[in-house]
CSV table of C-alpha atoms in Angstrom, one decimal:
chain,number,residue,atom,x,y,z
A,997,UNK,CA,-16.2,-155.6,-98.3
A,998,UNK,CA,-19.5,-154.8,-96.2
A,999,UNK,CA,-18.0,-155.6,-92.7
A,1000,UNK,CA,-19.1,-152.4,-89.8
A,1001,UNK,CA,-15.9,-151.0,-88.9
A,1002,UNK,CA,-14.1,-152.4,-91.8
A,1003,UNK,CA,-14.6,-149.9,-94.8
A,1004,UNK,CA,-12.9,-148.5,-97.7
A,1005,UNK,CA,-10.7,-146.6,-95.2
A,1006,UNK,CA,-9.0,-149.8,-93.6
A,1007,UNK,CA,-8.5,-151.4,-96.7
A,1008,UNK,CA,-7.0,-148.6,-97.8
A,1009,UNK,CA,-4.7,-149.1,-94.7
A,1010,UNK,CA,-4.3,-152.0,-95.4
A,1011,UNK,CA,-2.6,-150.9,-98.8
A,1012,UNK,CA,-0.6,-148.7,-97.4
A,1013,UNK,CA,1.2,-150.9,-95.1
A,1014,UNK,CA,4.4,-152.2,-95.4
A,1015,UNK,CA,4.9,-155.8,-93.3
A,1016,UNK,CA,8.3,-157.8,-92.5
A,1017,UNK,CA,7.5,-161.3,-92.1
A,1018,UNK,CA,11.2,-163.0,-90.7
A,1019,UNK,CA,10.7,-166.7,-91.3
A,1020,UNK,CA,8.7,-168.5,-93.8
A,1021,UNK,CA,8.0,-171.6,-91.9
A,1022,UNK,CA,5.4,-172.7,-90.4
A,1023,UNK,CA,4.1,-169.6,-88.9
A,1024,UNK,CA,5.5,-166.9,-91.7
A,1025,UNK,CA,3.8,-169.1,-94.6
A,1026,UNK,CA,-0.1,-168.6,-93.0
A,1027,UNK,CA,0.8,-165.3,-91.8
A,1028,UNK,CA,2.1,-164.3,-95.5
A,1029,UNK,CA,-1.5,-166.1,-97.4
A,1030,UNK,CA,-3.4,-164.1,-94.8
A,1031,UNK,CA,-1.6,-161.0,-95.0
A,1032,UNK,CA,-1.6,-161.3,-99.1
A,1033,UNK,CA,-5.6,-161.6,-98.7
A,1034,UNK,CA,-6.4,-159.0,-96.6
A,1035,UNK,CA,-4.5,-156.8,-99.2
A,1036,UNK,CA,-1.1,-155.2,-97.2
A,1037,UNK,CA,0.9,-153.2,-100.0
A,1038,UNK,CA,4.3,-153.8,-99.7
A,1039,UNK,CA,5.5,-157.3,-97.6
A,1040,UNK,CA,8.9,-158.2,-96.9
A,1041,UNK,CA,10.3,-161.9,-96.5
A,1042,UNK,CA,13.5,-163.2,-94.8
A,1043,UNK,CA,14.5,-166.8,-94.4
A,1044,UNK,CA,17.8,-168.3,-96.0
A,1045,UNK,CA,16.6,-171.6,-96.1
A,1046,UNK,CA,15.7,-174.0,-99.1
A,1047,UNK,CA,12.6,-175.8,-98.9
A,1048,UNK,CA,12.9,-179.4,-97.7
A,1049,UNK,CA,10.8,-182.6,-97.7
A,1050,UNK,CA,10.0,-182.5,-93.7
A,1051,UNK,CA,9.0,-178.6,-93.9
A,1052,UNK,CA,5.8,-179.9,-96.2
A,1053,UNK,CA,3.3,-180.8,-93.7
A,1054,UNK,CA,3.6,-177.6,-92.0
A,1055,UNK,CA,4.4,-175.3,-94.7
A,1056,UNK,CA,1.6,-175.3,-97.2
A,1057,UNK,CA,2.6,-173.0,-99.7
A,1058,UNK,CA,5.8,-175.2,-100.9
A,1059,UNK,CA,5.0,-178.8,-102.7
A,1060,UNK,CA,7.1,-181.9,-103.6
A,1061,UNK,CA,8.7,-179.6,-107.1
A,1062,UNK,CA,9.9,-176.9,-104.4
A,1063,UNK,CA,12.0,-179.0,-102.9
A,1064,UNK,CA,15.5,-177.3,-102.4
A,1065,UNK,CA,14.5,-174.1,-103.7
A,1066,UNK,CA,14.7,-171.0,-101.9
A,1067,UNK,CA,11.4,-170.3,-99.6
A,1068,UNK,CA,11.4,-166.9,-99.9
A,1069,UNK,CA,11.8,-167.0,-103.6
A,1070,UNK,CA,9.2,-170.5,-103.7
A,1071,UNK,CA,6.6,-168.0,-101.4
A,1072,UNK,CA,7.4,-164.6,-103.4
A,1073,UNK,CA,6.3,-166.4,-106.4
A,1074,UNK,CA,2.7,-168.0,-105.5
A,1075,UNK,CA,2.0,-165.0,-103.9
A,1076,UNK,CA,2.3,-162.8,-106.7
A,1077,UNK,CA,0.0,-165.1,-108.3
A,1078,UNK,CA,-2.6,-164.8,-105.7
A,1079,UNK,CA,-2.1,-160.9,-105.9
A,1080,UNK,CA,-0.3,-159.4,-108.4
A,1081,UNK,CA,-0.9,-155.7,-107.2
A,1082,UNK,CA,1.1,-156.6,-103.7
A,1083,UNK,CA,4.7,-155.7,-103.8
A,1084,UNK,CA,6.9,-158.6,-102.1
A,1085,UNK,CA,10.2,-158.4,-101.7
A,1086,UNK,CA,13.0,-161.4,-100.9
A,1087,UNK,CA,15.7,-161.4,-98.9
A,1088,UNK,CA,17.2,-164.7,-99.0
A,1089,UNK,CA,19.3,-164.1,-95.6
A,1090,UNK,CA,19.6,-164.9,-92.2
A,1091,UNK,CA,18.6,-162.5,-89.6
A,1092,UNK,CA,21.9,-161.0,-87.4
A,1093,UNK,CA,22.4,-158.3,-84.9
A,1094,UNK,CA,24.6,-156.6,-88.0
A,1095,UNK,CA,21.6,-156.6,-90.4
A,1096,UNK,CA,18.7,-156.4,-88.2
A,1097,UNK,CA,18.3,-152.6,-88.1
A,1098,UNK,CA,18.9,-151.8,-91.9
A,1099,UNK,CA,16.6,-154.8,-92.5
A,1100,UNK,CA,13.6,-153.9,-90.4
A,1101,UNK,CA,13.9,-150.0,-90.7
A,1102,UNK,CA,10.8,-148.6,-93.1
A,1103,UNK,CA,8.8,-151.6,-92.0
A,1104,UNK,CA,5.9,-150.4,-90.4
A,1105,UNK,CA,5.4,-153.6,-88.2
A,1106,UNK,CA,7.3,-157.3,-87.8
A,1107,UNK,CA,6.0,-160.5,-87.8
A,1108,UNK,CA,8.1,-163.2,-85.5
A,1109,UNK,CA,8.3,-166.3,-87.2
A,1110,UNK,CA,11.4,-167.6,-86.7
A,1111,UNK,CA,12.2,-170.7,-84.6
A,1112,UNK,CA,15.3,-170.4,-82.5
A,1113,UNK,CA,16.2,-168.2,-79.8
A,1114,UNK,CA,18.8,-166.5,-81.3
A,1115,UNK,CA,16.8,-164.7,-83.6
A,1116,UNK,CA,13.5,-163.8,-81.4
A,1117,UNK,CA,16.3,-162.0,-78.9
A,1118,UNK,CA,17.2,-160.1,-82.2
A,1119,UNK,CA,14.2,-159.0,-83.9
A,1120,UNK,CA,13.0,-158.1,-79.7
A,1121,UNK,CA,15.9,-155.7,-79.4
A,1122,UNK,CA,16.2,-154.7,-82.8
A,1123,UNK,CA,12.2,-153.7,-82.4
A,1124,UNK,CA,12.9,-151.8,-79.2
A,1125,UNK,CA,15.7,-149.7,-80.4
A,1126,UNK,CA,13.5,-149.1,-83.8
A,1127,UNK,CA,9.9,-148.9,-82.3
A,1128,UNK,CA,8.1,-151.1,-84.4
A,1129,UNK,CA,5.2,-153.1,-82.9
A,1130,UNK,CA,6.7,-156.7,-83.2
A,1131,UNK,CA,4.0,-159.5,-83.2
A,1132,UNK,CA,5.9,-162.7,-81.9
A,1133,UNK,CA,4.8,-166.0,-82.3
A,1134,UNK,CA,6.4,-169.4,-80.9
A,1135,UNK,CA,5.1,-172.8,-80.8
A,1136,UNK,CA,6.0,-175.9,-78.6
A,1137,UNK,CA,4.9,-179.2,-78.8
A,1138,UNK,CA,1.2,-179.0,-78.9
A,1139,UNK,CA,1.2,-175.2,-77.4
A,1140,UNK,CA,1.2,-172.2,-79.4
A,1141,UNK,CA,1.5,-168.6,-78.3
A,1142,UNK,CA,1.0,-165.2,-79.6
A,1143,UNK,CA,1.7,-161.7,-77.9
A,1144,UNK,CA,2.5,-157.9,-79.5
A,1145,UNK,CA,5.3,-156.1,-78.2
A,1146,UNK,CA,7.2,-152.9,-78.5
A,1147,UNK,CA,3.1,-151.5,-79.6
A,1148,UNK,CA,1.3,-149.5,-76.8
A,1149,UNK,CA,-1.3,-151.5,-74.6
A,1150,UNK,CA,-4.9,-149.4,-73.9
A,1151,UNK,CA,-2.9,-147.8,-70.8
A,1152,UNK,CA,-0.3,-147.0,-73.4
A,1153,UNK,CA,2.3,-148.9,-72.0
A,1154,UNK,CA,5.0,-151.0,-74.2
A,1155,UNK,CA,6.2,-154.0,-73.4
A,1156,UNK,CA,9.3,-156.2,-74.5
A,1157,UNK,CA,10.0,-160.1,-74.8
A,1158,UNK,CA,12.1,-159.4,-72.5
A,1159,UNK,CA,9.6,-158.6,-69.7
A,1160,UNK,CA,8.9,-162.2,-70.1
A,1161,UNK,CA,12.0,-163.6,-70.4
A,1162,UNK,CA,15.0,-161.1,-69.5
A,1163,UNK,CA,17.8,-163.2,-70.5
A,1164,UNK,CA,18.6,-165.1,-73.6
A,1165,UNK,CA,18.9,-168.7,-73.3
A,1166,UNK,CA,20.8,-171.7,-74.9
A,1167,UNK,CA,18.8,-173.2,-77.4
A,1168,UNK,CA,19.6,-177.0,-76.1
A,1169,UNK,CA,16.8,-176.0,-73.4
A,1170,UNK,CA,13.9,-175.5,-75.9
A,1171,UNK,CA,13.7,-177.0,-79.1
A,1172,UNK,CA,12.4,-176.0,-82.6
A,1173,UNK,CA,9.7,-178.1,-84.7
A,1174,UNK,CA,12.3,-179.6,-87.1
A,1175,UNK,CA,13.6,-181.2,-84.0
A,1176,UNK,CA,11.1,-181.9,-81.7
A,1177,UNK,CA,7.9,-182.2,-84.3
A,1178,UNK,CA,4.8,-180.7,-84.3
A,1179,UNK,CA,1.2,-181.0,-85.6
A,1180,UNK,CA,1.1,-178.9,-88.1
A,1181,UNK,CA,-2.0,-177.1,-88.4
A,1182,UNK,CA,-0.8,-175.8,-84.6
A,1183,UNK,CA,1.7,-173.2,-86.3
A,1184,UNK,CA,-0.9,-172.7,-88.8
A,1185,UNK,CA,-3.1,-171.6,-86.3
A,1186,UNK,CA,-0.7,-169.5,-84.7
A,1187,UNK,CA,0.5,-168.1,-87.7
A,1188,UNK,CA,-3.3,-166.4,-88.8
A,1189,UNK,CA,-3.5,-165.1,-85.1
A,1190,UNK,CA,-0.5,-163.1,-86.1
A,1191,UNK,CA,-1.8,-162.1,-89.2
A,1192,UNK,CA,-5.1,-161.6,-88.0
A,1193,UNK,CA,-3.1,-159.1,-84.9
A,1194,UNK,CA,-1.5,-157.3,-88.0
A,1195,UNK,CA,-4.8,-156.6,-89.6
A,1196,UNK,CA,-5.6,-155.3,-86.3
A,1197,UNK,CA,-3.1,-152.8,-85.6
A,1198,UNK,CA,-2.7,-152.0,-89.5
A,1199,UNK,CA,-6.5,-151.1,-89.8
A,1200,UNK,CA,-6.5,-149.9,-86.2
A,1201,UNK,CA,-9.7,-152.1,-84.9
A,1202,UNK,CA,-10.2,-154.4,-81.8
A,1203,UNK,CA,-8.0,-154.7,-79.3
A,1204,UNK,CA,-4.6,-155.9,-80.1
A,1205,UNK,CA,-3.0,-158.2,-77.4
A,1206,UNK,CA,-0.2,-156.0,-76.5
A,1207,UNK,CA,0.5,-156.8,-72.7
A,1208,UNK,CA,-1.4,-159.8,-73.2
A,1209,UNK,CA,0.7,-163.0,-73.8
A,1210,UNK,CA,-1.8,-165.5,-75.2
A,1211,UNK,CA,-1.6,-169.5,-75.3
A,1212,UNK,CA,-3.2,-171.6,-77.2
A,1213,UNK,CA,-3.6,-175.6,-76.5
A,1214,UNK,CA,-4.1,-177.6,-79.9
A,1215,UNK,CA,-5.2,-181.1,-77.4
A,1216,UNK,CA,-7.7,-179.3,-75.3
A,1217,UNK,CA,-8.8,-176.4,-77.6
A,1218,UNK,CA,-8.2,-173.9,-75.0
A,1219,UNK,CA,-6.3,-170.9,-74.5
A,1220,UNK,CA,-4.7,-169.2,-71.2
A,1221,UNK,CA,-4.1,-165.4,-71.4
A,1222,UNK,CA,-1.4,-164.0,-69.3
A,1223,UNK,CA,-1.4,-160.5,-68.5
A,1224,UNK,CA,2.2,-159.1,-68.8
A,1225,UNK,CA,4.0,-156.8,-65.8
A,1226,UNK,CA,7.1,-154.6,-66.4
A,1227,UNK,CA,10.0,-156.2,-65.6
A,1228,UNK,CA,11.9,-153.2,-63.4
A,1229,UNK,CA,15.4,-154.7,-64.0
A,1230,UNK,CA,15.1,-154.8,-68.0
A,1231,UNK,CA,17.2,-152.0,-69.4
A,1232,UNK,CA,16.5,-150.8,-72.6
A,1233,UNK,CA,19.2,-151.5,-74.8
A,1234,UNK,CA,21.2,-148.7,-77.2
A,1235,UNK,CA,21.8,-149.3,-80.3
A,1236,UNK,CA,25.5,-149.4,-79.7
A,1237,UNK,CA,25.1,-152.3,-77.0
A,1238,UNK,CA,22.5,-153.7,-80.0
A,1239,UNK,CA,25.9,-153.8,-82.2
A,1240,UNK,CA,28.6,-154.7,-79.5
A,1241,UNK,CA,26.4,-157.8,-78.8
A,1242,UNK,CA,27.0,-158.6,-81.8
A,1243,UNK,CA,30.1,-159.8,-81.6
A,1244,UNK,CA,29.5,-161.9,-78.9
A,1245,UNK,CA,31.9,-164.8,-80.0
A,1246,UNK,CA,35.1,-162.4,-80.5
A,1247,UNK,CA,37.5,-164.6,-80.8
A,1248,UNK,CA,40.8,-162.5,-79.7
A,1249,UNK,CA,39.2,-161.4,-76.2
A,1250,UNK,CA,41.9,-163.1,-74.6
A,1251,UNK,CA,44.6,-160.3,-75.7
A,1252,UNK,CA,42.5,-157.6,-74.0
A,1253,UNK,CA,44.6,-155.7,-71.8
A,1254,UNK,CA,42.9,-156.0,-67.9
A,1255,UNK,CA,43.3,-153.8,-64.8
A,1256,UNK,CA,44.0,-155.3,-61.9
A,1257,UNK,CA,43.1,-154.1,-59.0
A,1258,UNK,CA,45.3,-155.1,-55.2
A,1259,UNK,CA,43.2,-156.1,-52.2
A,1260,UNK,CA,44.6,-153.0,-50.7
A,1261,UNK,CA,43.7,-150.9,-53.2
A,1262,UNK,CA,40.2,-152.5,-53.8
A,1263,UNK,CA,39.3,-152.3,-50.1
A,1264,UNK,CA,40.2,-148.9,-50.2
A,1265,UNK,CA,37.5,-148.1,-53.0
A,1266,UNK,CA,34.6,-149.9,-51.4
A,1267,UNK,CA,35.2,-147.9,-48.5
A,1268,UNK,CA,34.4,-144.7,-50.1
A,1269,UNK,CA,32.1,-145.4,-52.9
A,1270,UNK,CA,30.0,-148.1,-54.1
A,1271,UNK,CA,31.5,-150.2,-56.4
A,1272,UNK,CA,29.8,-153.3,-58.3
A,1273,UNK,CA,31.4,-156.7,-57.6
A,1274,UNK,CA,31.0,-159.9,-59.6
A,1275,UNK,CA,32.0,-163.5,-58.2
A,1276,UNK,CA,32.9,-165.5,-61.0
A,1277,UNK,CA,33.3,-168.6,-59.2
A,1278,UNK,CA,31.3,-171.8,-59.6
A,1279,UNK,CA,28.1,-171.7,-57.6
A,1280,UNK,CA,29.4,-174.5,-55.1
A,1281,UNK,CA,32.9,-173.2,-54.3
A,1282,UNK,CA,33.6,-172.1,-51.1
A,1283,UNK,CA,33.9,-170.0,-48.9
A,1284,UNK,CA,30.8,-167.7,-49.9
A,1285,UNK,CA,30.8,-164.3,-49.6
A,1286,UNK,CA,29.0,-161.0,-48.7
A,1287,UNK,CA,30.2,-158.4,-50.5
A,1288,UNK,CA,29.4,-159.3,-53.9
A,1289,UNK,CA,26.6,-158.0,-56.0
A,1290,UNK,CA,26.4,-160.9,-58.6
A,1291,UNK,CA,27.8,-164.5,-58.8
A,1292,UNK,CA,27.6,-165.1,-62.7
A,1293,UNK,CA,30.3,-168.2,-62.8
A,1294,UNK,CA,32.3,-168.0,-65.9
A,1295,UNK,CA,31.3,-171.4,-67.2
A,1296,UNK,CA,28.0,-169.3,-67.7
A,1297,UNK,CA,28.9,-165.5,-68.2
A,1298,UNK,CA,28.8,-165.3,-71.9
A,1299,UNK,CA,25.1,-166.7,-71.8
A,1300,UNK,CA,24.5,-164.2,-68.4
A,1301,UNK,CA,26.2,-161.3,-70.1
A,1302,UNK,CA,22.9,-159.0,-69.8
A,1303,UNK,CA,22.4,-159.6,-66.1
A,1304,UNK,CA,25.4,-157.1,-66.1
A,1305,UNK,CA,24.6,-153.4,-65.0
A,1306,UNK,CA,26.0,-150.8,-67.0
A,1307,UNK,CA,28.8,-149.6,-65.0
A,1308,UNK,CA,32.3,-150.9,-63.6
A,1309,UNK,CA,32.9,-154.2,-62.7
A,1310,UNK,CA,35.2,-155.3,-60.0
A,1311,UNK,CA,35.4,-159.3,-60.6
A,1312,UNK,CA,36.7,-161.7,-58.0
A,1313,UNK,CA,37.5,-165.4,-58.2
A,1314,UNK,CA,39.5,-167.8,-56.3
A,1315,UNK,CA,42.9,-166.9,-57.1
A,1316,UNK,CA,42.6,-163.8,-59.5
A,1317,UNK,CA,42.9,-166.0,-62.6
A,1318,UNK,CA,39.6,-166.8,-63.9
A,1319,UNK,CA,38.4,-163.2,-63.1
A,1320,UNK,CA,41.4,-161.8,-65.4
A,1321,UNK,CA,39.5,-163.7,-68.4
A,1322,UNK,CA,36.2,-162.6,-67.0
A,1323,UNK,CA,37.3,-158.9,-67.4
A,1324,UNK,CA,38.4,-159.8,-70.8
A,1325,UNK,CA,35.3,-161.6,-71.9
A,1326,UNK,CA,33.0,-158.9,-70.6
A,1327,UNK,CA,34.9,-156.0,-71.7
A,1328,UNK,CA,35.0,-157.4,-75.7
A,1329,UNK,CA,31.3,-158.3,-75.3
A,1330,UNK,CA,29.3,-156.2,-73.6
A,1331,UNK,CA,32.6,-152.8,-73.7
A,1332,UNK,CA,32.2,-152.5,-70.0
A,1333,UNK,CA,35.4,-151.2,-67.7
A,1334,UNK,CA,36.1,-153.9,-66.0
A,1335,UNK,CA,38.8,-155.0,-62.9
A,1336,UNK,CA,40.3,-158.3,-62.0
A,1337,UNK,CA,41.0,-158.6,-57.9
A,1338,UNK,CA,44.3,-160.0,-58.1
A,1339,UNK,CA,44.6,-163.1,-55.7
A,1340,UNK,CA,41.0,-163.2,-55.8
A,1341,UNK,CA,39.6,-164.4,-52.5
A,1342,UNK,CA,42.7,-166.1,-50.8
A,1343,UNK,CA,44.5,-162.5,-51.1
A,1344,UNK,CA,41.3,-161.0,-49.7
A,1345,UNK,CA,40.7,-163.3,-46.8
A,1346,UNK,CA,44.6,-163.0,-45.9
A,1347,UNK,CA,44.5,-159.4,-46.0
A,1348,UNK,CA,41.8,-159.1,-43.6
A,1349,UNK,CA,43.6,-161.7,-41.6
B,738,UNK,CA,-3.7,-173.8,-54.8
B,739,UNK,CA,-3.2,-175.4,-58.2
B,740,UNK,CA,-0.6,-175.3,-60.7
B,741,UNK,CA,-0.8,-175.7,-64.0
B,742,UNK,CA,2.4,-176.6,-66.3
B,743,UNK,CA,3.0,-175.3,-69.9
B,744,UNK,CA,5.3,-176.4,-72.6
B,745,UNK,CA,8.3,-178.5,-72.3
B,746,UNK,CA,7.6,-178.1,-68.1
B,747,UNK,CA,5.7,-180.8,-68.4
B,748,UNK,CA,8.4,-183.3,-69.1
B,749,UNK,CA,10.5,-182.0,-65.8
B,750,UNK,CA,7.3,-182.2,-63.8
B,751,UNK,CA,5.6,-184.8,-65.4
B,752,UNK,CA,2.3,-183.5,-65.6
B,753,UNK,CA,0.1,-180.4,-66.6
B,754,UNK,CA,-1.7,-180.0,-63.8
B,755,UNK,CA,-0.7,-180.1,-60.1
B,756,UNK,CA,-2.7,-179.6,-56.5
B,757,UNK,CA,-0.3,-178.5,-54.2
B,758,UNK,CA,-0.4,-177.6,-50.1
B,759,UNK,CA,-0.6,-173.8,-50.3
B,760,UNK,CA,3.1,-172.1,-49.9
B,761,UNK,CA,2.9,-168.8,-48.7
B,762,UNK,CA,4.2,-167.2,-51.1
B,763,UNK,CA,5.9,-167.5,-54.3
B,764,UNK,CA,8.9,-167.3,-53.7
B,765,UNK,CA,8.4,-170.7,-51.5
B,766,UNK,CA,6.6,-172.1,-54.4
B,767,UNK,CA,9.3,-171.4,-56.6
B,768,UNK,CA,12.0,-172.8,-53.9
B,769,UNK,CA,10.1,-176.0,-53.1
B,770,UNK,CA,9.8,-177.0,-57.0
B,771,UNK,CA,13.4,-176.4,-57.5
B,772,UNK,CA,14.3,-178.9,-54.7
B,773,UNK,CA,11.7,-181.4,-56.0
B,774,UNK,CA,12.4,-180.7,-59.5
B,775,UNK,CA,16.1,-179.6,-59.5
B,776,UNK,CA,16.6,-179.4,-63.6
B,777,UNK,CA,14.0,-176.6,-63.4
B,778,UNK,CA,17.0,-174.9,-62.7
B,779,UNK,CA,18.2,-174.8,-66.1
B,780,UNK,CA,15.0,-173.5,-67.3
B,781,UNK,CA,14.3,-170.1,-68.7
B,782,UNK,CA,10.5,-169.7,-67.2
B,783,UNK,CA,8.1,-167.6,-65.2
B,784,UNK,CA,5.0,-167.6,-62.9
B,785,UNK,CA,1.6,-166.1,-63.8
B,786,UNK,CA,-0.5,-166.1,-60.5
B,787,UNK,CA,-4.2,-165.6,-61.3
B,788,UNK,CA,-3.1,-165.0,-65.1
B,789,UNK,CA,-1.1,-161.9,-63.8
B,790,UNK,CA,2.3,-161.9,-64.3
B,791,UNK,CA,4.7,-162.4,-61.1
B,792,UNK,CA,7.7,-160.1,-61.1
B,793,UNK,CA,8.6,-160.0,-57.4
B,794,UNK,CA,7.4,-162.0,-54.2
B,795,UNK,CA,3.2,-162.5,-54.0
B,796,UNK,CA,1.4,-164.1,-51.0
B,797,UNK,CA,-0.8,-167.2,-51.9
B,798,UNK,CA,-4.1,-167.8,-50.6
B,799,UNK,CA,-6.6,-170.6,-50.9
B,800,UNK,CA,-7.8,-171.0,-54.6
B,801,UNK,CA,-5.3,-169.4,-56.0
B,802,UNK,CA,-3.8,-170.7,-59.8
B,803,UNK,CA,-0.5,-170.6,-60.5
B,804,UNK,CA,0.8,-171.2,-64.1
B,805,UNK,CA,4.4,-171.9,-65.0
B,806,UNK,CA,4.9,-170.6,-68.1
B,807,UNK,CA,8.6,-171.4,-70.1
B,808,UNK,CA,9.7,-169.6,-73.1
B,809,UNK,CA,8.7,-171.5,-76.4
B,810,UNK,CA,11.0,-171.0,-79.4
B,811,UNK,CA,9.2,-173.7,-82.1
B,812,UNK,CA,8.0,-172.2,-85.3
């Protein structure tokens, strides 16, 4: 290859490297072709997914035959065939806090290609904890974006996908492209810029977009390039909180044993020292108050759960019910200490009455 | 100042692109929208001004662009 700055020495980079690619959808299929072309050595594939009818106009390495085989097994194959000297390897799984780090570790860099939430919260943690450059890539509707995180920008600073978005959300809100459709040569487009980023940081040329989060419009054939700020409340994550979230759906919280705390006792403590206080209540129940720190209401603290610092919580509701299962739910989920106020707000507003 | 809407914004505001009597600062921006646009409320999304990222309160001038950028999970 006779390309200035592109010698024997990156290709031989290039060989070298060893790439996790977790989806093979729309975006991990073009990311894998390009990847396989450009000559990376060892490549790892995740999805557990068969290949099915509606994945074919987006996903152009499977055809009509393929059709309820395995993707990464259906991909594995053609691209041994494209390059036999490439060493790919399957695992026909799906992506969980409990096998993220064992998965991803001895990977030099991950590609993003899933399509829920759930998974690009994952791979971002699992990333930070391991410190491999993640390159993520998302698409919606006729919108496609590309950034590199947990990989050091030219003032050497790392960022996270949670700079951008700090807190995990439902995945009703935003959709994926089985369910909402999508053109689609738009993932395919997306997909190469993530390849085309791996060759990048692989090879060590151009500028990667690490603190850069970079849209690209399919109708107007434009892009809008957002540069990325710290966000000063993101903590990083350990890897035992990495492994605790894990079992965020535990299903016998409820026979957590809670402290609760009296009104006497509890206005006693924030007297002397400052202690964190969560209002569990529904945003529109009254009366307010001023001495809380948060008000997650529990119809919404599982999804909230990482707005939580990492110290005790004193939690307060109505009647010093609801905050006896919020002390539960937060201590089997995120293993904090936590206190109910017992009486909740009517035992407060007596007392100081 | 203008805004411009990405993603699935578009559906709550109903455009991609809005001119807007300049707020003074962001976080009157972001209030006002809410109260026109209450189901933004439910939306996991951020504000670039001038393609920098907004983490706490910025004044707006004049001329200013502001994008409001959700998180996209498609793929």
């Amino acid at each position: 290859m006779i390309l200035p700055g592109f010698g024997l020495a990156a290709q031989e980079k290039l060989d070298r490297a060893k790439v996790l690619i977790v989806g093979m959808g729309a975006l991990g299929c073009p990311a894998l072709q390009y990847l396989v072309g450009a000559g990376v050595g060892q490549i790892g594939i995740v999805d557990p997914d068969t290949i099915s009818e509606s994945n074919l106009h987006r996903q152009l390495l499977y055809g009509q035959a393929d059709i309820r085989k395995s993707k990464v097994a259906i991909a594995a194959d053609a691209m041994r065939l494209q390059n036999p000297t490439i060493q790919i390897t399957t695992y026909p799984i799906a992506l969980e806090r409990k096998n993220a780090l064992e998965l991803m570790e001895g990977y030099d860099l991950v590609i993003d290609a899933t399509d829920n939430f759930q998974a690009k919260y994952i791979l971002n943690d699992a990333a930070a904890i391991l410190k491999i450059p993640l390159i993520y890539g998302a698409v919606s509707r006729y919108q496609g974006q590309v950034s590199v995180f947990h990989f050091p920008d030219k003032e050497g600073i790392c960022f996270s996908y949670r700079d951008l978005f700090p807190i995990e959300p439902s995945d009703t809100i935003a959709g994926s492209c089985e369910s909402l459709g999508v053109i689609g040569v738009l993932p395919g487009i997306i997909g190469c810029l993530q390849a085309a980023e791996a060759i990048k940081i692989i090879t060590g040329i151009g500028r990667s977009l690490a603190g850069r989060l970079y849209t690209h419009d399919f109708l107007e054939t434009s892009n809008y390039e957002i540069a990325i700020l710290k966000n000063k409340n993101v903590q990083p994550l350990t890897r035992d909180a990495f492994l605790i979230a894990e079992n965020q759906i535990t299903e016998d919280w409820e026979e957590i044993d809670v402290d609760e705390i009296s009104v006497e006792a509890f206005l006693d403590l924030q007297k002397n020292s400052q202690v964190y206080v969560l209002d569990v209540r529904e945003r529109e129940e009254y009366p307010p108050i001023d001495f809380s720190d948060a008000q997650i209401p529990m119809s919404e603290l599982l999804q909230h759960i990482d707005r939580l610092p990492n110290k005790d919580i004193y939690i307060i509701c109505h009647q010093g019910i609801r905050s006896v299962y919020a002390a539960q739910l937060i201590q089997a989920n995120k293993g904090l200490k936590t206190y109910s106020i017992k009486g909740g707000i009517t035992a407060y507003f007596n007392k100081l009455s | 100042m203008e805004l411009l809407i990405f993603g699935s914004l578009t559906d709550i505001i109903g455009t991609d692109k809005l001119v807007l009597e300049n707020p003074l600062d962001t976080e009157l921006l972001k209030a006002s929208l809410l109260k026109k646009y209450p189901s933004l409320e439910q939306t996991n999304y951020f504000l670039a001004l001038n393609k920098i990222m907004v983490q706490e309160k910025k004044p707006l001038q004049e001329g200013d662009v502001v994008a409001l950028m959700p998180a996209f999970s498609g793929g």
